[in-house]
Amino acid sequence: MDSSGLPAPPGVDDRWLVSDRLGHQMIRLMRAVERAKAGADAPDGVERAAYVLLARLVLDGPRRSNALAESVHSDPSTVSRQVAGLVRAGLVERRPDPEDGRATLLAPTAEGLRVFQANRDRRNREIGALTAHWDEADRCRLAELLERLATDIERHHAPAPPPVLAPEAS
């Protein structure tokens, strides 16, 4: 039987069945997270996609808009629109790039840091409450496995590096 209780297709092995179970549980998890997000207020009025940008700037430090877009696997024009909202809200500021005076770096403001920390604290308390009955070793193992899965997904879906061109023969 597969994870839906249906007979497994002919010729599948245990690895396929475990992958099917994992896929089913990932869908359940994503739906549960989406339901929880739908019922929660946006952090300090910041739309969720923009909040991800604020978090990256806090955790990774100031960066150019294109580098920020790349780090969150998003389109630069979308990131530009979301950053404009963060700037208007006083959570992110534009600073001159010390390496190139024509360019700007995006950086969290003191208010941006406060908003990030308040929401990080709220998230961590909620996860702590949800898993309070878990053994600490299980909590740590889940964090390790989720990190590994996220890394593998990012690697699998990373854009291919540009081809290396052979030098022209003279």
XYZ file of N, CA, C and O in Angstrom:
680
model
N 0.837 -1.192 0.000
C 0.000 0.000 0.000
C 0.873 1.244 0.000
O 1.910 1.285 0.652
N 0.396 2.302 -0.699
C 1.122 3.564 -0.657
C 0.577 4.411 0.492
O -0.272 3.971 1.263
N 1.054 5.644 0.618
C 0.674 6.480 1.762
C -0.795 6.878 1.743
O -1.331 7.274 2.765
N -1.454 6.757 0.601
C -2.875 7.103 0.533
C -3.765 5.903 0.828
O -4.979 6.025 0.836
N -3.154 4.747 1.060
C -3.924 3.535 1.317
C -4.273 2.775 0.044
O -4.923 1.743 0.094
N -3.844 3.302 -1.097
C -4.097 2.630 -2.375
C -3.031 1.572 -2.611
O -1.921 1.676 -2.077
N -3.338 0.602 -3.431
C -2.289 -0.367 -3.765
C -1.138 0.344 -4.477
O -1.367 1.231 -5.292
N 0.082 -0.022 -4.132
C 1.247 0.575 -4.781
C 1.311 0.107 -6.231
O 0.893 -1.009 -6.545
N 1.804 0.949 -7.127
C 1.958 0.525 -8.521
C 2.866 -0.690 -8.606
O 3.748 -0.871 -7.760
N 2.660 -1.515 -9.609
C 3.509 -2.707 -9.741
C 4.976 -2.326 -9.939
O 5.289 -1.318 -10.562
N 5.851 -3.099 -9.340
C 7.285 -2.928 -9.544
C 7.953 -1.882 -8.676
O 9.147 -1.636 -8.838
N 7.225 -1.253 -7.750
C 7.874 -0.255 -6.903
C 8.581 -0.945 -5.735
O 8.191 -2.030 -5.316
N 9.603 -0.289 -5.236
C 10.360 -0.855 -4.120
C 10.102 -0.055 -2.844
O 9.330 0.900 -2.845
N 10.773 -0.470 -1.776
C 10.597 0.201 -0.487
C 10.993 1.676 -0.555
O 10.387 2.517 0.099
N 12.029 1.986 -1.342
C 12.462 3.386 -1.460
C 11.345 4.242 -2.032
O 11.110 5.364 -1.580
N 10.631 3.732 -3.030
C 9.501 4.464 -3.621
C 8.414 4.666 -2.572
O 7.856 5.758 -2.453
N 8.131 3.636 -1.791
C 7.082 3.734 -0.781
C 7.450 4.757 0.304
O 6.600 5.527 0.740
N 8.714 4.784 0.711
C 9.142 5.772 1.709
C 9.082 7.172 1.109
O 8.651 8.121 1.765
N 9.493 7.312 -0.153
C 9.409 8.619 -0.823
C 7.965 9.079 -0.922
O 7.666 10.267 -0.734
N 7.059 8.157 -1.184
C 5.635 8.491 -1.260
C 5.128 8.957 0.105
O 4.426 9.969 0.211
N 5.525 8.261 1.150
C 5.129 8.653 2.515
C 5.697 10.024 2.863
O 4.998 10.876 3.412
N 6.974 10.239 2.548
C 7.613 11.528 2.816
C 6.907 12.643 2.045
O 6.614 13.708 2.597
N 6.611 12.415 0.773
C 5.904 13.421 -0.034
C 4.546 13.752 0.557
O 4.151 14.932 0.638
N 3.833 12.742 0.977
C 2.503 12.952 1.575
C 2.628 13.783 2.858
O 1.858 14.720 3.081
N 3.603 13.468 3.699
C 3.771 14.195 4.956
C 4.243 15.636 4.712
O 3.852 16.553 5.445
N 5.063 15.841 3.680
C 5.493 17.201 3.347
C 4.298 18.047 2.901
O 4.193 19.222 3.278
N 3.403 17.462 2.131
C 2.201 18.184 1.700
C 1.350 18.532 2.917
O 0.858 19.656 3.041
N 1.152 17.574 3.823
C 0.403 17.854 5.065
C 1.033 18.996 5.842
O 0.343 19.895 6.324
N 2.363 18.961 5.975
C 3.075 19.995 6.715
C 2.896 21.360 6.049
O 2.580 22.346 6.715
N 3.080 21.426 4.739
C 2.942 22.709 4.040
C 1.524 23.257 4.161
O 1.340 24.461 4.375
N 0.532 22.394 4.069
C -0.859 22.848 4.229
C -1.118 23.340 5.646
O -1.780 24.357 5.844
N -0.595 22.639 6.632
C -0.790 23.056 8.024
C -0.113 24.398 8.282
O -0.682 25.274 8.947
N 1.070 24.588 7.744
C 1.775 25.864 7.907
C 0.998 26.982 7.216
O 0.838 28.069 7.775
N 0.514 26.721 6.014
C -0.264 27.738 5.294
C -1.534 28.113 6.060
O -1.893 29.279 6.132
N -2.222 27.127 6.632
C -3.421 27.420 7.441
C -3.060 28.272 8.653
O -3.760 29.210 8.997
N -1.946 27.928 9.301
C -1.517 28.697 10.474
C -1.163 30.126 10.069
O -1.511 31.079 10.774
N -0.497 30.300 8.933
C -0.136 31.635 8.461
C -1.381 32.442 8.121
O -1.432 33.639 8.394
N -2.373 31.787 7.526
C -3.590 32.485 7.116
C -4.316 33.053 8.331
O -4.937 34.107 8.260
N -4.214 32.385 9.464
C -4.900 32.845 10.666
C -4.078 33.812 11.498
O -4.558 34.364 12.465
N -2.825 34.023 11.104
C -1.947 34.895 11.891
C -1.831 36.262 11.234
O -1.952 36.395 10.022
N -1.592 37.262 12.056
C -1.349 38.600 11.530
C 0.029 38.639 10.892
O 0.961 37.969 11.342
N 0.165 39.447 9.841
C 1.471 39.644 9.233
C 2.357 40.357 10.243
O 1.880 41.196 11.001
N 3.648 40.005 10.292
C 4.529 40.617 11.283
C 4.588 42.137 11.121
O 5.087 42.631 10.127
N 4.050 42.852 12.090
C 4.063 44.321 12.084
C 3.580 44.907 10.769
O 4.111 45.911 10.302
N 2.593 44.264 10.156
C 2.016 44.777 8.917
C 2.855 44.513 7.678
O 2.532 45.004 6.608
N 3.920 43.740 7.804
C 4.809 43.456 6.672
C 4.315 42.199 5.965
O 4.084 41.173 6.612
N 4.154 42.274 4.648
C 3.724 41.080 3.932
C 4.795 40.002 4.061
O 5.983 40.285 4.161
N 4.360 38.749 4.108
C 5.255 37.641 4.418
C 6.460 37.540 3.475
O 7.573 37.290 3.905
N 6.224 37.724 2.181
C 7.336 37.619 1.229
C 8.381 38.696 1.507
O 9.586 38.448 1.409
N 7.949 39.884 1.877
C 8.882 40.960 2.193
C 9.604 40.664 3.507
O 10.787 40.986 3.657
N 8.910 40.055 4.449
C 9.536 39.717 5.732
C 10.718 38.761 5.522
O 11.740 38.871 6.205
N 10.605 37.853 4.561
C 11.707 36.936 4.254
C 12.939 37.739 3.847
O 14.069 37.396 4.224
N 12.740 38.824 3.103
C 13.866 39.666 2.682
C 14.508 40.351 3.893
O 15.734 40.400 4.001
N 13.670 40.877 4.779
C 14.188 41.494 5.997
C 15.016 40.482 6.784
O 16.130 40.787 7.236
N 14.513 39.276 6.930
C 15.226 38.235 7.669
C 16.579 37.938 7.026
O 17.591 37.805 7.724
N 16.631 37.847 5.705
C 17.904 37.573 5.026
C 18.894 38.697 5.276
O 20.089 38.455 5.481
N 18.427 39.954 5.258
C 19.326 41.085 5.495
C 19.846 41.076 6.935
O 21.014 41.393 7.171
N 19.003 40.705 7.875
C 19.451 40.631 9.273
C 20.461 39.497 9.430
O 21.522 39.674 10.036
N 20.153 38.334 8.897
C 20.991 37.155 9.106
C 22.268 37.167 8.270
O 23.307 36.686 8.723
N 22.191 37.708 7.038
C 23.342 37.659 6.129
C 24.093 38.973 6.018
O 25.171 39.018 5.445
N 23.498 40.058 6.506
C 24.145 41.355 6.424
C 23.730 42.123 5.176
O 23.043 41.598 4.301
N 24.140 43.398 5.116
C 23.772 44.247 3.975
C 24.216 43.646 2.648
O 25.256 42.983 2.576
N 23.413 43.886 1.634
C 23.737 43.373 0.304
C 22.998 44.159 -0.757
O 22.031 44.840 -0.464
N 23.437 44.010 -1.976
C 22.775 44.635 -3.114
C 21.466 43.903 -3.395
O 21.308 42.737 -3.051
N 20.576 44.590 -4.050
C 19.253 44.033 -4.342
C 19.337 42.739 -5.156
O 18.630 41.777 -4.872
N 20.200 42.705 -6.178
C 20.313 41.489 -6.997
C 20.825 40.308 -6.176
O 20.363 39.179 -6.357
N 21.773 40.560 -5.282
C 22.290 39.479 -4.427
C 21.208 39.002 -3.461
O 21.097 37.811 -3.177
N 20.387 39.931 -2.981
C 19.283 39.562 -2.101
C 18.284 38.682 -2.853
O 17.846 37.650 -2.336
N 17.941 39.080 -4.078
C 17.009 38.290 -4.896
C 17.554 36.882 -5.121
O 16.824 35.893 -5.003
N 18.835 36.798 -5.410
C 19.452 35.491 -5.634
C 19.401 34.633 -4.371
O 19.120 33.437 -4.429
N 19.631 35.245 -3.217
C 19.676 34.478 -1.970
C 18.319 33.912 -1.572
O 18.253 32.935 -0.834
N 17.239 34.520 -2.051
C 15.902 34.013 -1.733
C 15.250 33.345 -2.947
O 14.071 33.033 -2.921
N 16.036 33.161 -4.010
C 15.566 32.477 -5.223
C 14.330 33.172 -5.794
O 13.312 32.539 -6.071
N 14.425 34.492 -5.949
C 13.285 35.262 -6.426
C 13.715 36.182 -7.557
O 14.897 36.449 -7.757
N 12.729 36.669 -8.283
C 12.956 37.579 -9.399
C 13.376 38.954 -8.873
O 12.745 39.478 -7.947
N 14.417 39.560 -9.441
C 14.870 40.872 -8.964
C 13.783 41.956 -8.979
O 13.754 42.799 -8.077
N 12.889 41.935 -9.950
C 11.846 42.968 -9.990
C 10.858 42.790 -8.839
O 10.381 43.770 -8.259
N 10.559 41.558 -8.485
C 9.676 41.285 -7.343
C 10.344 41.743 -6.051
O 9.721 42.386 -5.205
N 11.614 41.420 -5.901
C 12.356 41.815 -4.711
C 12.419 43.340 -4.621
O 12.260 43.906 -3.538
N 12.623 44.004 -5.737
C 12.691 45.466 -5.744
C 11.399 46.080 -5.205
O 11.419 47.007 -4.392
N 10.261 45.539 -5.636
C 8.960 46.033 -5.165
C 8.795 45.793 -3.669
O 8.361 46.670 -2.924
N 9.189 44.599 -3.214
C 9.050 44.271 -1.796
C 10.002 45.103 -0.938
O 9.631 45.550 0.150
N 11.211 45.345 -1.419
C 12.167 46.172 -0.688
C 11.636 47.596 -0.568
O 11.775 48.227 0.486
N 11.011 48.095 -1.622
C 10.452 49.455 -1.560
C 9.452 49.567 -0.409
O 9.432 50.574 0.307
N 8.645 48.526 -0.206
C 7.700 48.521 0.910
C 8.402 48.492 2.252
O 7.985 49.166 3.201
N 9.486 47.731 2.339
C 10.255 47.672 3.588
C 10.923 49.013 3.888
O 10.996 49.435 5.047
N 11.381 49.697 2.847
C 11.990 51.017 3.025
C 10.930 52.010 3.501
O 11.145 52.765 4.451
N 9.746 51.986 2.848
C 8.648 52.881 3.257
C 8.245 52.640 4.709
O 7.915 53.572 5.436
N 8.295 51.379 5.143
C 7.913 51.035 6.515
C 9.022 51.351 7.525
O 8.820 51.190 8.734
N 10.182 51.778 7.027
C 11.281 52.121 7.929
C 12.027 50.912 8.475
O 12.733 51.028 9.474
N 11.896 49.764 7.809
C 12.546 48.543 8.289
C 13.865 48.262 7.585
O 14.703 47.517 8.094
N 14.034 48.844 6.400
C 15.252 48.659 5.601
C 15.663 50.027 5.085
O 14.813 50.875 4.803
N 16.975 50.218 4.971
C 17.483 51.472 4.400
C 18.470 51.158 3.284
O 19.045 50.074 3.251
N 18.617 52.136 2.409
C 19.615 52.041 1.341
C 20.845 52.816 1.794
O 20.739 53.946 2.253
N 22.021 52.173 1.636
C 23.286 52.789 2.007
C 24.205 52.770 0.789
O 24.143 51.832 -0.001
N 25.076 53.748 0.671
C 26.052 53.688 -0.431
C 26.935 52.455 -0.272
O 27.331 52.097 0.835
N 27.233 51.819 -1.385
C 28.134 50.664 -1.377
C 29.560 51.201 -1.300
O 29.986 51.927 -2.188
N 30.317 50.860 -0.239
C 31.675 51.397 -0.112
C 32.609 50.942 -1.239
O 33.599 51.598 -1.518
N 32.257 49.832 -1.901
C 33.102 49.328 -2.991
C 32.748 49.950 -4.331
O 33.537 49.884 -5.266
N 31.544 50.516 -4.450
C 31.095 51.115 -5.719
C 30.099 52.214 -5.370
O 28.944 51.929 -5.057
N 30.552 53.432 -5.398
C 29.728 54.568 -4.996
C 28.456 54.740 -5.802
O 27.528 55.423 -5.369
N 28.374 54.123 -6.973
C 27.168 54.228 -7.797
C 26.083 53.275 -7.326
O 24.913 53.452 -7.633
N 26.459 52.243 -6.589
C 25.522 51.206 -6.152
C 25.103 51.441 -4.699
O 25.735 52.198 -3.968
N 24.017 50.787 -4.314
C 23.565 50.869 -2.926
C 23.457 49.478 -2.332
O 23.233 48.490 -3.036
N 23.624 49.446 -1.025
C 23.409 48.226 -0.259
C 22.117 48.381 0.525
O 21.780 49.479 0.974
N 21.411 47.288 0.694
C 20.211 47.264 1.527
C 20.620 46.743 2.902
O 21.373 45.767 2.999
N 20.126 47.398 3.934
C 20.478 46.996 5.300
C 19.275 47.202 6.211
O 18.481 48.131 6.000
N 19.113 46.344 7.215
C 18.011 46.550 8.162
C 18.268 47.787 9.023
O 19.415 48.080 9.367
N 17.216 48.490 9.347
C 17.305 49.611 10.289
C 17.186 49.056 11.702
O 16.915 47.855 11.893
N 17.345 49.931 12.693
C 17.154 49.504 14.084
C 15.733 48.970 14.272
O 15.521 47.963 14.953
N 14.751 49.623 13.648
C 13.362 49.144 13.743
C 13.211 47.795 13.037
O 12.490 46.912 13.497
N 13.893 47.626 11.902
C 13.872 46.341 11.208
C 14.432 45.227 12.069
O 13.892 44.118 12.122
N 15.523 45.503 12.775
C 16.107 44.516 13.687
C 15.137 44.184 14.816
O 14.991 43.021 15.205
N 14.444 45.210 15.348
C 13.479 44.980 16.424
C 12.335 44.102 15.943
O 11.948 43.142 16.606
N 11.789 44.414 14.751
C 10.682 43.634 14.191
C 11.120 42.190 13.949
O 10.411 41.245 14.299
N 12.304 42.018 13.366
C 12.814 40.678 13.114
C 12.927 39.894 14.427
O 12.459 38.762 14.524
N 13.554 40.491 15.431
C 13.773 39.781 16.693
C 12.459 39.447 17.394
O 12.294 38.352 17.936
N 11.497 40.376 17.365
C 10.202 40.120 18.000
C 9.488 38.950 17.324
O 8.908 38.088 17.996
N 9.545 38.897 16.005
C 8.875 37.815 15.280
C 9.623 36.499 15.395
O 9.006 35.441 15.470
N 10.939 36.568 15.439
C 11.728 35.355 15.645
C 11.417 34.767 17.013
O 11.235 33.552 17.166
N 11.334 35.617 18.023
C 11.014 35.168 19.377
C 9.619 34.535 19.420
O 9.433 33.460 19.999
N 8.645 35.176 18.784
C 7.280 34.640 18.751
C 7.249 33.279 18.052
O 6.635 32.331 18.541
N 7.938 33.171 16.910
C 7.997 31.895 16.185
C 8.635 30.818 17.036
O 8.119 29.695 17.136
N 9.738 31.133 17.682
C 10.434 30.130 18.478
C 9.615 29.681 19.689
O 9.636 28.502 20.059
N 8.886 30.613 20.304
C 8.016 30.222 21.420
C 6.895 29.310 20.930
O 6.538 28.336 21.600
N 6.340 29.602 19.756
C 5.260 28.763 19.220
C 5.766 27.366 18.878
O 5.135 26.368 19.233
N 6.913 27.282 18.222
C 7.478 25.964 17.905
C 7.824 25.219 19.191
O 7.592 24.019 19.310
N 8.360 25.940 20.168
C 8.669 25.322 21.460
C 7.432 24.751 22.122
O 7.467 23.645 22.668
N 6.323 25.490 22.053
C 5.072 25.005 22.648
C 4.535 23.797 21.888
O 4.052 22.841 22.492
N 4.627 23.835 20.555
C 4.128 22.720 19.744
C 4.897 21.422 19.999
O 4.343 20.339 19.912
N 6.180 21.563 20.304
C 7.022 20.372 20.466
C 7.479 20.170 21.912
O 8.417 19.403 22.161
N 6.806 20.819 22.856
C 7.203 20.729 24.266
C 7.195 19.287 24.773
O 7.998 18.928 25.639
N 6.307 18.466 24.244
C 6.210 17.079 24.709
C 7.202 16.154 23.995
O 7.264 14.973 24.292
N 7.982 16.685 23.081
C 8.977 15.890 22.362
C 10.247 15.762 23.197
O 10.614 16.663 23.942
N 10.936 14.672 22.993
C 12.265 14.488 23.550
C 13.206 15.486 22.851
O 13.087 15.722 21.645
N 14.124 16.078 23.599
C 15.043 17.081 23.021
C 15.865 16.502 21.879
O 16.145 17.180 20.892
N 16.245 15.240 21.985
C 17.010 14.602 20.910
C 16.184 14.540 19.630
O 16.722 14.727 18.525
N 14.877 14.298 19.750
C 14.004 14.272 18.569
C 13.898 15.660 17.940
O 13.903 15.806 16.719
N 13.793 16.683 18.785
C 13.725 18.066 18.274
C 15.005 18.403 17.510
O 14.950 18.963 16.416
N 16.143 18.038 18.067
C 17.425 18.309 17.407
C 17.548 17.517 16.108
O 18.004 18.046 15.088
N 17.142 16.271 16.137
C 17.237 15.425 14.934
C 16.332 15.968 13.833
O 16.720 15.991 12.666
N 15.119 16.415 14.187
C 14.224 16.998 13.185
C 14.860 18.239 12.562
O 14.842 18.409 11.343
N 15.453 19.099 13.377
C 16.113 20.299 12.847
C 17.233 19.917 11.882
O 17.369 20.514 10.808
N 18.028 18.909 12.245
C 19.117 18.450 11.373
C 18.578 17.908 10.047
O 19.110 18.218 8.979
N 17.532 17.094 10.123
C 16.980 16.494 8.906
C 16.307 17.540 8.013
O 16.442 17.480 6.786
N 15.601 18.495 8.608
C 14.985 19.554 7.804
C 16.049 20.416 7.130
O 15.891 20.812 5.969
N 17.123 20.702 7.854
C 18.216 21.476 7.258
C 18.816 20.723 6.075
O 19.065 21.296 5.007
N 19.011 19.439 6.246
C 19.574 18.605 5.175
C 18.642 18.562 3.975
O 19.076 18.705 2.824
N 17.342 18.398 4.224
C 16.369 18.357 3.143
C 16.314 19.694 2.402
O 16.328 19.734 1.169
N 16.274 20.803 3.142
C 16.230 22.125 2.517
C 17.468 22.361 1.653
O 17.377 22.869 0.528
N 18.630 21.972 2.159
C 19.876 22.129 1.402
C 19.829 21.310 0.120
O 20.196 21.794 -0.956
N 19.363 20.073 0.216
C 19.287 19.221 -0.970
C 18.296 19.764 -1.990
O 18.548 19.721 -3.200
N 17.169 20.283 -1.524
C 16.182 20.870 -2.445
C 16.788 22.089 -3.132
O 16.654 22.253 -4.348
N 17.462 22.950 -2.360
C 18.089 24.142 -2.957
C 19.135 23.747 -3.989
O 19.197 24.340 -5.070
N 19.944 22.774 -3.671
C 20.977 22.325 -4.624
C 20.350 21.745 -5.881
O 20.812 21.993 -6.988
N 19.310 20.945 -5.698
C 18.665 20.286 -6.829
C 18.030 21.297 -7.789
O 18.032 21.096 -8.992
N 17.508 22.374 -7.232
C 16.812 23.366 -8.051
C 17.637 24.618 -8.326
O 17.119 25.602 -8.843
N 18.922 24.581 -7.983
C 19.795 25.731 -8.252
C 19.987 25.872 -9.757
O 20.048 24.873 -10.483
N 20.078 27.108 -10.233
C 20.327 27.280 -11.661
C 21.686 26.691 -12.031
O 22.619 26.705 -11.228
N 21.764 26.166 -13.226
C 23.017 25.582 -13.701
C 24.053 26.688 -13.857
O 23.724 27.794 -14.282
N 25.306 26.406 -13.507
C 26.336 27.430 -13.689
C 26.529 27.699 -15.187
O 26.289 26.825 -16.016
N 26.961 28.909 -15.516
C 27.169 29.205 -16.932
C 28.266 28.308 -17.495
O 29.195 27.926 -16.777
N 28.139 27.974 -18.767
C 29.160 27.088 -19.350
C 30.519 27.786 -19.394
O 30.612 28.991 -19.556
N 31.547 26.987 -19.222
C 32.919 27.506 -19.319
C 33.301 27.448 -20.787
O 33.232 26.389 -21.413
N 33.645 28.600 -21.333
C 34.004 28.665 -22.738
C 35.484 28.321 -22.905
O 36.324 28.802 -22.154
N 35.736 27.493 -23.890
C 37.133 27.123 -24.192
C 37.811 28.318 -24.856
O 37.179 29.056 -25.611
N 39.077 28.525 -24.557
C 39.774 29.632 -25.214
C 39.836 29.390 -26.724
O 39.924 28.258 -27.181
N 39.759 30.493 -27.450
C 39.813 30.372 -28.922
C 41.210 30.006 -29.348
O 42.204 30.512 -28.825
N 41.274 29.099 -30.319
C 42.564 28.704 -30.861
C 43.066 29.805 -31.794
O 42.303 30.384 -32.559
N 44.345 30.103 -31.726
C 44.897 31.164 -32.584
C 45.561 30.573 -33.785
O 46.124 29.572 -33.818
